[in-house]
PDB file of C-alpha atoms in Angstrom:
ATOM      1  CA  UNK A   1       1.938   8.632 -16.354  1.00  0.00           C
ATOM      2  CA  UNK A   2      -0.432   5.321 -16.057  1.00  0.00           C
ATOM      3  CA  UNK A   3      -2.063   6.149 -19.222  1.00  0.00           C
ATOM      4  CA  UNK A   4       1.124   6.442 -21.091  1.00  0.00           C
ATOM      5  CA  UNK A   5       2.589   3.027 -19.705  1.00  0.00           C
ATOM      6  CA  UNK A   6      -0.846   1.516 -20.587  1.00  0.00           C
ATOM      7  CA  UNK A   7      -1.126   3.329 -24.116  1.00  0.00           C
ATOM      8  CA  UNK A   8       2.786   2.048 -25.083  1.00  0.00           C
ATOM      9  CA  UNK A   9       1.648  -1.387 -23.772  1.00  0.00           C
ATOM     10  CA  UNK A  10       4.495  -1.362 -21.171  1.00  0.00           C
ATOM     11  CA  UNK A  11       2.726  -1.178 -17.810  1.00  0.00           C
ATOM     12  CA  UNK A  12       4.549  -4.592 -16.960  1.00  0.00           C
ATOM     13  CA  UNK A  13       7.822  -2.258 -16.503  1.00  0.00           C
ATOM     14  CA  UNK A  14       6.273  -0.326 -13.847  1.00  0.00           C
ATOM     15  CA  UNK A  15       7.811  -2.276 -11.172  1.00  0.00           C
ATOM     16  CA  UNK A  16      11.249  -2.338 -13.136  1.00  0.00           C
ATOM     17  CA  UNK A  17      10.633   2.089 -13.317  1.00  0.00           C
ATOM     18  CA  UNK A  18      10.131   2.422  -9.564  1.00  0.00           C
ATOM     19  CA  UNK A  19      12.803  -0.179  -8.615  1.00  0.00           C
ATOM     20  CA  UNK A  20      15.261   2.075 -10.016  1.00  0.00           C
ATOM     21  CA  UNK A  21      13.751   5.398  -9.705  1.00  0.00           C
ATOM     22  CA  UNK A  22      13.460   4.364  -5.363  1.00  0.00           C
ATOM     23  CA  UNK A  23      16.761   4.201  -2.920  1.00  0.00           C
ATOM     24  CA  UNK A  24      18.862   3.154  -2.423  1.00  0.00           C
ATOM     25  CA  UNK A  25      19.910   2.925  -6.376  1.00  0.00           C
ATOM     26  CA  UNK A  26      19.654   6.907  -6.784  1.00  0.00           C
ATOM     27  CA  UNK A  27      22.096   7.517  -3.924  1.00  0.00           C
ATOM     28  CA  UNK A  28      24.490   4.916  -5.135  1.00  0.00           C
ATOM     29  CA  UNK A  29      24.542   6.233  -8.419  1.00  0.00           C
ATOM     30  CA  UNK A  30      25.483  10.011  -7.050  1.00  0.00           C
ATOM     31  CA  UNK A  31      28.306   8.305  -4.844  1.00  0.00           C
ATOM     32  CA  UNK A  32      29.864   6.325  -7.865  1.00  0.00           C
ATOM     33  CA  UNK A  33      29.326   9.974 -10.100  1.00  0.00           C
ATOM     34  CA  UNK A  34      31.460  11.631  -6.745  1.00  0.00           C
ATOM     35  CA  UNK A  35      34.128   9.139  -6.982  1.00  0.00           C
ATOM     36  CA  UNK A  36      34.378  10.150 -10.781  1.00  0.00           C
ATOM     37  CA  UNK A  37      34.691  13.647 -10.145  1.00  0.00           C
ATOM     38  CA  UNK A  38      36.951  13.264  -7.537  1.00  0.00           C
ATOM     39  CA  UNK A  39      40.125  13.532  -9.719  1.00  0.00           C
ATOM     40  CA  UNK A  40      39.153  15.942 -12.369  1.00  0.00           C
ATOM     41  CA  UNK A  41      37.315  18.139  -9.341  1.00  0.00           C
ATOM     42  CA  UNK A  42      38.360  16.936  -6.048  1.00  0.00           C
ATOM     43  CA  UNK A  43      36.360  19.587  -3.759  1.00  0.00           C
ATOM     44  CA  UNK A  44      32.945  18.920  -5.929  1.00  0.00           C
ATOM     45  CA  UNK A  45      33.612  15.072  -6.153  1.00  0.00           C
ATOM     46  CA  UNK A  46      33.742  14.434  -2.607  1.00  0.00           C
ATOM     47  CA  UNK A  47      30.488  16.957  -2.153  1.00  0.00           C
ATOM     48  CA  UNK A  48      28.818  14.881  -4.676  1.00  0.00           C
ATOM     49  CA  UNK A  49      30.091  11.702  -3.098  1.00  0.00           C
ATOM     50  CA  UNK A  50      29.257  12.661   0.613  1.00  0.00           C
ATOM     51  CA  UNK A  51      25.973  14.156  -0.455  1.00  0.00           C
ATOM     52  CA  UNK A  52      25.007  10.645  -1.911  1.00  0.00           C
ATOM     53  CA  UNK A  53      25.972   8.765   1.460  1.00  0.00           C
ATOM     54  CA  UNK A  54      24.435  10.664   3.487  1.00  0.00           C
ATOM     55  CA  UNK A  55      21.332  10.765   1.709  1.00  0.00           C
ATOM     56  CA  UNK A  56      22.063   6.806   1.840  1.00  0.00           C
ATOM     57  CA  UNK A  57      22.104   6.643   5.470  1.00  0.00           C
ATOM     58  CA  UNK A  58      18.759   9.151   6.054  1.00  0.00           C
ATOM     59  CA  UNK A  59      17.001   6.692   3.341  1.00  0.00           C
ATOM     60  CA  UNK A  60      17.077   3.284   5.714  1.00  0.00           C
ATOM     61  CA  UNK A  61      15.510   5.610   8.906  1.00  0.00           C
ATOM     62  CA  UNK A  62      12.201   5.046  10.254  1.00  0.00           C
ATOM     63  CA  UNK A  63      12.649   8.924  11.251  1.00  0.00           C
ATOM     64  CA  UNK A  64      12.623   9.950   7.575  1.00  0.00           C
ATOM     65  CA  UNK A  65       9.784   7.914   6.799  1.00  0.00           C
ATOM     66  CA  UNK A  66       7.699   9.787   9.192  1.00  0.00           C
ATOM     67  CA  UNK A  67       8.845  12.983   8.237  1.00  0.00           C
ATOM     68  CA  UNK A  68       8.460  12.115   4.407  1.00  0.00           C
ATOM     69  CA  UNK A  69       5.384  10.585   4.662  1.00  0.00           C
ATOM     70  CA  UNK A  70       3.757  13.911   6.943  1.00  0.00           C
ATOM     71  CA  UNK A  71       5.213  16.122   4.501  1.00  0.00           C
ATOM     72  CA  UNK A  72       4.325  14.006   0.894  1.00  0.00           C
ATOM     73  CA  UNK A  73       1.182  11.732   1.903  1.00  0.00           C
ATOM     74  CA  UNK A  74      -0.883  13.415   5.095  1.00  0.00           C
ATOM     75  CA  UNK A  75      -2.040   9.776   5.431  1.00  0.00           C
ATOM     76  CA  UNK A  76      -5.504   9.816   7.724  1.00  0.00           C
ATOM     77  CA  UNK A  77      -5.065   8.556  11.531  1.00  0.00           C
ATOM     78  CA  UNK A  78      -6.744   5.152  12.702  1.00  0.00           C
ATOM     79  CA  UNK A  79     -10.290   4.090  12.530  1.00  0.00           C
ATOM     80  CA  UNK A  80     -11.151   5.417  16.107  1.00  0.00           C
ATOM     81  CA  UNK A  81     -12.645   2.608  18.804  1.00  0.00           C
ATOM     82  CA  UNK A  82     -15.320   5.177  19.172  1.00  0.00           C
ATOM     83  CA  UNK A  83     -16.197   4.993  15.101  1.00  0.00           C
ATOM     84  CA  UNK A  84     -15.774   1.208  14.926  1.00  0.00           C
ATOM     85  CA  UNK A  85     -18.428   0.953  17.716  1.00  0.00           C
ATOM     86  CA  UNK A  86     -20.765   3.471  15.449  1.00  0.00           C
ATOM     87  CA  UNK A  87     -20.524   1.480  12.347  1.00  0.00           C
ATOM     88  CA  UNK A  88     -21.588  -1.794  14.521  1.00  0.00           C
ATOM     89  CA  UNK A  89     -24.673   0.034  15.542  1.00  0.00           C
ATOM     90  CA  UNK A  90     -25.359   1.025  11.699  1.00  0.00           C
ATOM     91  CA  UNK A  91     -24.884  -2.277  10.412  1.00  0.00           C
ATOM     92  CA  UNK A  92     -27.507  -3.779  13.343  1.00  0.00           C
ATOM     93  CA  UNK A  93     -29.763  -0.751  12.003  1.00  0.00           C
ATOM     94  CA  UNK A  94     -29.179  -2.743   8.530  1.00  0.00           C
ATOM     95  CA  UNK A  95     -26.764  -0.168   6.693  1.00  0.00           C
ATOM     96  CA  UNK A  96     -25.493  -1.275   3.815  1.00  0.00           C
ATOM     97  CA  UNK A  97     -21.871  -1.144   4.752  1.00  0.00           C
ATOM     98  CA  UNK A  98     -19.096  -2.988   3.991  1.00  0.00           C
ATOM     99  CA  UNK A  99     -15.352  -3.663   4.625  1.00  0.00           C
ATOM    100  CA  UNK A 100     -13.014  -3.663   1.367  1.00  0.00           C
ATOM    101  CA  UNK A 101      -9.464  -4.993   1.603  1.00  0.00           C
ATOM    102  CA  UNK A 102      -6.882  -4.237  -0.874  1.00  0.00           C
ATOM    103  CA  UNK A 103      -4.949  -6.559  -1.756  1.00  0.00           C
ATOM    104  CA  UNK A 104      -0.907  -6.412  -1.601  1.00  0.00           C
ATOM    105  CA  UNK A 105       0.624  -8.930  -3.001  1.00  0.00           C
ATOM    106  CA  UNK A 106       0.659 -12.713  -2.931  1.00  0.00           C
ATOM    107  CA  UNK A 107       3.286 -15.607  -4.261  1.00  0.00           C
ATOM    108  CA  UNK A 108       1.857 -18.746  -5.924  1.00  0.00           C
ATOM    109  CA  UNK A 109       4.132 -21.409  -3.490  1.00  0.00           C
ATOM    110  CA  UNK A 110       5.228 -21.211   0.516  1.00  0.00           C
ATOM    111  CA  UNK A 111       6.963 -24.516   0.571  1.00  0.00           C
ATOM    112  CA  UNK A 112       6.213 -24.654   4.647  1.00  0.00           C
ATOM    113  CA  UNK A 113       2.679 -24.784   3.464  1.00  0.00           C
ATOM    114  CA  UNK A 114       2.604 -26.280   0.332  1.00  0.00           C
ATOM    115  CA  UNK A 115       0.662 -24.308  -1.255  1.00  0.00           C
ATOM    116  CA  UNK A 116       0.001 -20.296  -2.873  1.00  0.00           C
ATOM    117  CA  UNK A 117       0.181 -17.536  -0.241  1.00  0.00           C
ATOM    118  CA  UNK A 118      -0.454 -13.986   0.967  1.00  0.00           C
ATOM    119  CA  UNK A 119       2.673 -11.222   1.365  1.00  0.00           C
ATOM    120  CA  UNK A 120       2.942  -9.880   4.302  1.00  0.00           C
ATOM    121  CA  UNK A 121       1.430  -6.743   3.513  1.00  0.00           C
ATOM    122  CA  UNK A 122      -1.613  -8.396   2.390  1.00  0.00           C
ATOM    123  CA  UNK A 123      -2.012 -10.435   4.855  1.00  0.00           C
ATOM    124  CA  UNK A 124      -1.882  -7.934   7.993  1.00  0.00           C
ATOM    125  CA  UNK A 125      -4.716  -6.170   5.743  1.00  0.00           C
ATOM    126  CA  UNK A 126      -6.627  -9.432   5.672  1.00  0.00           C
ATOM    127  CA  UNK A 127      -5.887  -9.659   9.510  1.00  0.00           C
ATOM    128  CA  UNK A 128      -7.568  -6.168  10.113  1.00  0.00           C
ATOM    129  CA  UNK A 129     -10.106  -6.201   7.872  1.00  0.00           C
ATOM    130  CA  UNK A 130     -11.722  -9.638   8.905  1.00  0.00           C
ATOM    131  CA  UNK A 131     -11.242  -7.899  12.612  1.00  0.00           C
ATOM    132  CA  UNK A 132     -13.245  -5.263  11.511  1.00  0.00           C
ATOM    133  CA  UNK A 133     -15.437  -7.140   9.644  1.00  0.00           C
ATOM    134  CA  UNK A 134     -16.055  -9.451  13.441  1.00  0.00           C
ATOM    135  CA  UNK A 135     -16.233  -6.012  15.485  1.00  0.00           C
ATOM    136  CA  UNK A 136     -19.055  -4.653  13.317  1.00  0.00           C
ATOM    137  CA  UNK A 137     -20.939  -7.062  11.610  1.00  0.00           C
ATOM    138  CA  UNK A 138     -20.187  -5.828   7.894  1.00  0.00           C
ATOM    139  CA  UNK A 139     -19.360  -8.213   5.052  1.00  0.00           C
ATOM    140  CA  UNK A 140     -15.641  -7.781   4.387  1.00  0.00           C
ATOM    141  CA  UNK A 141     -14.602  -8.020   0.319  1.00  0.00           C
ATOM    142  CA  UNK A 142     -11.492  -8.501  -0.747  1.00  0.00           C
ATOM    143  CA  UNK A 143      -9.859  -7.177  -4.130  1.00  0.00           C
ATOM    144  CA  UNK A 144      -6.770  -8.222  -5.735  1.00  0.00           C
ATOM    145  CA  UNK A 145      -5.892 -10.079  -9.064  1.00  0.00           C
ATOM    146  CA  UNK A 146      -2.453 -10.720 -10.397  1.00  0.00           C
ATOM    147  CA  UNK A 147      -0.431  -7.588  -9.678  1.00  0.00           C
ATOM    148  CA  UNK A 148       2.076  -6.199 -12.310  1.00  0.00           C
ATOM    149  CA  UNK A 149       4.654  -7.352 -10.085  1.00  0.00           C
ATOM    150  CA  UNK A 150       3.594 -11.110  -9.185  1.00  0.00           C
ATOM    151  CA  UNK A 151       2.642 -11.946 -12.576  1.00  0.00           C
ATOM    152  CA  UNK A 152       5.715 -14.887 -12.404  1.00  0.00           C
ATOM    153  CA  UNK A 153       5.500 -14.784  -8.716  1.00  0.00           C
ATOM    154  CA  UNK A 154       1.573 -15.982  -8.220  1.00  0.00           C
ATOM    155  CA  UNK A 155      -0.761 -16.968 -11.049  1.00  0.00           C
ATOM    156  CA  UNK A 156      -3.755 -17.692  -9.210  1.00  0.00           C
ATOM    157  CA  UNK A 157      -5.674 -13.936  -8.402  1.00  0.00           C
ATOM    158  CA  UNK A 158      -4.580 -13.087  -4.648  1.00  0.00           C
ATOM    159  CA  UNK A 159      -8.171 -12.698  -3.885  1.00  0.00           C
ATOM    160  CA  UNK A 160      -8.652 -16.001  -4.540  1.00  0.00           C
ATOM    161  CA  UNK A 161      -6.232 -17.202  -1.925  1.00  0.00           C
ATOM    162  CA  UNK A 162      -7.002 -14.575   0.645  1.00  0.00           C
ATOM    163  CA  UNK A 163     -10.383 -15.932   0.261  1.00  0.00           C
ATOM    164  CA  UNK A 164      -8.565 -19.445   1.260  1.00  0.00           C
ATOM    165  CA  UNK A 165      -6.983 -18.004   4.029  1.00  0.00           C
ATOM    166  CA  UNK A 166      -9.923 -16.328   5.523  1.00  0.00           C
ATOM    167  CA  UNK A 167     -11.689 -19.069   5.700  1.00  0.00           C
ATOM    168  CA  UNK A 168      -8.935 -21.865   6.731  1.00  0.00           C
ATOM    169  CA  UNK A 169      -6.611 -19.596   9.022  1.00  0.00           C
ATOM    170  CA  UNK A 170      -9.144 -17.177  10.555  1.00  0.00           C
ATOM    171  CA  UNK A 171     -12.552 -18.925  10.674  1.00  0.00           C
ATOM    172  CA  UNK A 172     -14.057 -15.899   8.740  1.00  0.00           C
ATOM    173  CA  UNK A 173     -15.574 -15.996   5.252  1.00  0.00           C
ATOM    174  CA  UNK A 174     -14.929 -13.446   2.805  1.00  0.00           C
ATOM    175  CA  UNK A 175     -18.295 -12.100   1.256  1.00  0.00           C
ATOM    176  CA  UNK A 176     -17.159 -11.049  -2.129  1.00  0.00           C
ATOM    177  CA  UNK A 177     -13.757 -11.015  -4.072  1.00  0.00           C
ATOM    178  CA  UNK A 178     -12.755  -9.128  -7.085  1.00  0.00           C
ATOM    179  CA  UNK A 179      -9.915 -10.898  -8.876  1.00  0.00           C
ATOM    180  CA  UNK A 180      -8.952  -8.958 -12.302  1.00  0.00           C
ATOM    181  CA  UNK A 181      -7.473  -5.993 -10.709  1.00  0.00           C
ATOM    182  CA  UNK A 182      -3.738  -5.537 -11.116  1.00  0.00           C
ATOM    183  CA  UNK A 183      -3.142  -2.064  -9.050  1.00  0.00           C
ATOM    184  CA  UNK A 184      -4.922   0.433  -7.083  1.00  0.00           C
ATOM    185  CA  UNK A 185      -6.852   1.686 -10.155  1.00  0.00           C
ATOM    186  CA  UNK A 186      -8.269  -1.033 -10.953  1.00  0.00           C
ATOM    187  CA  UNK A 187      -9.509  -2.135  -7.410  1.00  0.00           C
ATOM    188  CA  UNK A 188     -11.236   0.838  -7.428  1.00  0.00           C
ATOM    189  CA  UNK A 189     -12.264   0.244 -10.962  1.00  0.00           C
ATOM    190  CA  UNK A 190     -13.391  -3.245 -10.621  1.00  0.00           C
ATOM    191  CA  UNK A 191     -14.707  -2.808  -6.588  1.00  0.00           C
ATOM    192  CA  UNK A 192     -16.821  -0.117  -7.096  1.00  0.00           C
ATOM    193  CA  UNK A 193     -19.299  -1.797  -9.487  1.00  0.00           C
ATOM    194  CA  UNK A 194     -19.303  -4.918  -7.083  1.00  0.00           C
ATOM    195  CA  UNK A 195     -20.474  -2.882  -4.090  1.00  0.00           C
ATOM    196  CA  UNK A 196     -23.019  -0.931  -6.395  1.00  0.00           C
ATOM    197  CA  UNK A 197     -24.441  -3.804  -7.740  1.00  0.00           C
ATOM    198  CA  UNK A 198     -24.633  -5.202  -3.893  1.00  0.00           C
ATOM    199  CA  UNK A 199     -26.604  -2.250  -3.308  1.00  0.00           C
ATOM    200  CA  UNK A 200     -23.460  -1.053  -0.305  1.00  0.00           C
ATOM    201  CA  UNK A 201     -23.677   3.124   0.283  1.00  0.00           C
ATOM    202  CA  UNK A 202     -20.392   3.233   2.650  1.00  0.00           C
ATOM    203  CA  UNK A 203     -17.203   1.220   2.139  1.00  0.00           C
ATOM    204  CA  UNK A 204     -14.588   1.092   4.767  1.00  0.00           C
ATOM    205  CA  UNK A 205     -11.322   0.901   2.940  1.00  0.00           C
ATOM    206  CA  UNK A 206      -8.148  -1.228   4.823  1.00  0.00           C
ATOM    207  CA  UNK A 207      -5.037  -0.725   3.412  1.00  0.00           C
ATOM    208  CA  UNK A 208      -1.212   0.548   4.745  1.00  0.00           C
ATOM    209  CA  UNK A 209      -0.757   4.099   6.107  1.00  0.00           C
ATOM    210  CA  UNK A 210       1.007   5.043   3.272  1.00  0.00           C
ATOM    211  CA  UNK A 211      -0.955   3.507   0.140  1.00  0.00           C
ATOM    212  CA  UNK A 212      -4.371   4.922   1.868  1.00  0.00           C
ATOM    213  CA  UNK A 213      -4.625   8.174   0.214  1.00  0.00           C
ATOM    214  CA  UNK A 214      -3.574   7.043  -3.552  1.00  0.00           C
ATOM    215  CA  UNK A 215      -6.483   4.245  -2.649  1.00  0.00           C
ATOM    216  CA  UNK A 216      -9.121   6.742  -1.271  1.00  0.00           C
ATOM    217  CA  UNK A 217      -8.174   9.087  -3.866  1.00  0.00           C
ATOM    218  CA  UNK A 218      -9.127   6.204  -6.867  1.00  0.00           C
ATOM    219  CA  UNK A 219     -12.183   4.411  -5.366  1.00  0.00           C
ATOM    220  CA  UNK A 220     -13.728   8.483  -4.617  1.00  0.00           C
ATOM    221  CA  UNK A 221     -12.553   9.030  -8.652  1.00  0.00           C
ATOM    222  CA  UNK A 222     -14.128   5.218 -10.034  1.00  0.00           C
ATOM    223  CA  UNK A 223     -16.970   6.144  -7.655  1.00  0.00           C
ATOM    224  CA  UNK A 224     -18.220   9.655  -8.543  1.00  0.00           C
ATOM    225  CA  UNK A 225     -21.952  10.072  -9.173  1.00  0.00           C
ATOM    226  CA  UNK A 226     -23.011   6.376  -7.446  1.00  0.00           C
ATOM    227  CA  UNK A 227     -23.385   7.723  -3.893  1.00  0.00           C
ATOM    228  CA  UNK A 228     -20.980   5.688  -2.159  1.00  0.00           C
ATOM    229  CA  UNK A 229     -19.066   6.983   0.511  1.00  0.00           C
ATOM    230  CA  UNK A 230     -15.435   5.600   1.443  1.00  0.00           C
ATOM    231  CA  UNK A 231     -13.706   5.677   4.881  1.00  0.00           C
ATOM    232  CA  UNK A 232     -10.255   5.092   5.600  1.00  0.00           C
ATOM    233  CA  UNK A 233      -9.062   2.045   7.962  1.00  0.00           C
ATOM    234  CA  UNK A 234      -5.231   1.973   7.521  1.00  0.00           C
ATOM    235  CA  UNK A 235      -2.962   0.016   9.262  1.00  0.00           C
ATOM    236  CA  UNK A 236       1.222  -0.193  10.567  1.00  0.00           C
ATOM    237  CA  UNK A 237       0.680   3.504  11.075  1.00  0.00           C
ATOM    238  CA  UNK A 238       4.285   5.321  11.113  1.00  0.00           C
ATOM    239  CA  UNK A 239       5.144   6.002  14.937  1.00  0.00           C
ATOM    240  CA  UNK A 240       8.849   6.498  14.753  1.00  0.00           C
ATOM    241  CA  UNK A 241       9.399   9.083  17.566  1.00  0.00           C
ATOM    242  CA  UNK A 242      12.052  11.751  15.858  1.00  0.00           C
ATOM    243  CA  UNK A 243      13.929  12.387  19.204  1.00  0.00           C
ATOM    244  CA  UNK A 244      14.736   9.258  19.563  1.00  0.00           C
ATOM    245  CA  UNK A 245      18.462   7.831  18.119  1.00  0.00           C
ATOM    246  CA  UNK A 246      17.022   4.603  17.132  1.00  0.00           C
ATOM    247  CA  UNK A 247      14.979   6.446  14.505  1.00  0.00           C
ATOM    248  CA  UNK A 248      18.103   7.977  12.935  1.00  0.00           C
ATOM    249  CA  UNK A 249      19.571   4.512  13.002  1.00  0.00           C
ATOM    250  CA  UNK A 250      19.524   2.552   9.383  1.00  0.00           C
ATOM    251  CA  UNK A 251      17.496  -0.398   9.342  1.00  0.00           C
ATOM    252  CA  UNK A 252      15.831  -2.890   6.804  1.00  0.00           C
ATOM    253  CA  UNK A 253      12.685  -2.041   8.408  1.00  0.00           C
ATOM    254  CA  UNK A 254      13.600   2.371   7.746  1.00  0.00           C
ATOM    255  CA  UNK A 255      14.864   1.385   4.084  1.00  0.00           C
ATOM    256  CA  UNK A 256      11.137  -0.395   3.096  1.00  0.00           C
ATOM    257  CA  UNK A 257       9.196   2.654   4.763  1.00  0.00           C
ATOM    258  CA  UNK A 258      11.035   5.282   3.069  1.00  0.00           C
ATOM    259  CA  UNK A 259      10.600   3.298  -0.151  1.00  0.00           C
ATOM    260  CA  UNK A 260       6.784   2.740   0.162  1.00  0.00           C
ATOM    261  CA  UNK A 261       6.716   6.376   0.853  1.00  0.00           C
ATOM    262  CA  UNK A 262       8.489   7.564  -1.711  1.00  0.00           C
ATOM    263  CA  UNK A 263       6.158   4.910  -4.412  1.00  0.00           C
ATOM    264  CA  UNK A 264       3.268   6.296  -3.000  1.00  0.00           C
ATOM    265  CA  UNK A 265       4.009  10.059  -3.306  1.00  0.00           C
ATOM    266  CA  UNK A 266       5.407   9.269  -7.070  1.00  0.00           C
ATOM    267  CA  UNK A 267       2.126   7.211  -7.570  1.00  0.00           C
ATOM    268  CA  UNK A 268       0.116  10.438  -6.721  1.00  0.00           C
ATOM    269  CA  UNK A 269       2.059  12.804  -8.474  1.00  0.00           C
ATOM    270  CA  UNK A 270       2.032  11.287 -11.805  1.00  0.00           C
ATOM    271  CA  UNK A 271      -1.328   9.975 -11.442  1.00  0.00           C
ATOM    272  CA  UNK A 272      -1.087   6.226 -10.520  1.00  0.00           C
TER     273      UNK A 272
END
């Protein structure tokens, strides 16, 4: 499905597609087709329009993100203490290792700062990975250009500005950036030559829960045949426990989970 946006020169729509494809815009549209059918077929129309509300409701729950994303995604578990502490040893036994963040967005103004910024998905990767980066010793990378999404939002390459950040906000430089990317692909496609050419043989990936396999699934892809081994780090792991009522509860916090999700398990399906 990539290819075929790229081939009809329309990958700029891609966040248009998955705005409407993602809730709550289905649901909506199967309440207003209820209401419709209501007077010609009063028993179906209310089905339909029920069916859609419900389905409303379930899509803002942090409980349906964890169920969705267990069921879709099988996202790995966190970088163990244990595992962190091994990698420290291997990069003091000069391993070439090395963290890589992926990027997640970034917007070219935050009026309280006066200048460009990070989201705040991409910057709670930048967070973890320069963490990781100070708990083991490794150089830390960073990709991200100008995503199909924040072409009008940020025109200076996020890695760029994460690279600011790093440096300004957590005392920690960034070793290398990779700025022409413009989705997961293309970190992958643009990283991997970066760390071959640095000579790196594992690469400890930091992204979201729910983006981590698409991302392991493209840099083991753009990688195959150089020798380098990947390793998940993900972060804001989904804990919502399912027996609790606030789980079942809609949120704005349940509604962006169960959308991420739902991106991600498209984004694998149709090849992303």
């Amino acid at each position: 499905m990539n290819d075929i946006f790229v081939l009809l020169g329309i990958s700029s729509w891609k966040p248009v597609v998955a705005a409407l494809l993602l809730p709550p815009v289905p649901f909506i549209l199967l309440m207003l087709v209820g209401t419709r059918l209501v007077l010609p077929r009063r028993g179906l129309g209310w089905l339909v329009a029920l069916s859609g509300a419900v389905l409303l409701w379930l899509s803002a729950c942090s409980g349906t993100a964890r169920l969705l994303s267990q069921a879709l995604l099988a996202p790995p578990g966190a970088l163990p203490l244990q595992r962190i502490a091994e990698l420290k040893a291997e990069v003091q036994a000069k391993q070439p290792i090395a963290i890589v963040v992926l990027g997640g967005g970034a917007k070219s103004l935050a009026p309280e700062y006066g200048v460009s910024n990070l989201s705040g998905l991409s910057l709670e990767r930048l967070r973890y990975g320069l963490w990781l980066g100070r708990e083991t010793g490794a150089p830390v990378a960073f990709s991200g250009g100008i995503g199909w999404a924040d072409v009008a939002a940020s025109p200076v390459p996020e890695a760029q500005v994460a690279a600011r950040i790093a440096v300004q906000d957590f005392g920690r430089p960034i070793k290398w950036t990779e700025e022409r990317s413009r989705d997961t692909r293309e970190n992958a496609a643009y990283t991997v030559p970066l760390l071959k050419e640095q000579g790196i043989r594992r690469a400890i990936i930091v992204t979201h829960e729910r983006h981590m396999p698409r991302a392991m699934r493209a840099f083991v892809q753009a990688a195959e045949g150089s020798g380098i081994v990947f390793e998940p780090a993900p972060i804001d792991l989904l804990d919502a426990q399912l027996r609790q009522p606030s789980s079942w509860l809609p949120s704005t916090g349940g509604l962006r989970m169960v959308r991420e999700v739902l991106h991600e398990a498209a984004g694998r399906a149709f090849g992303a």
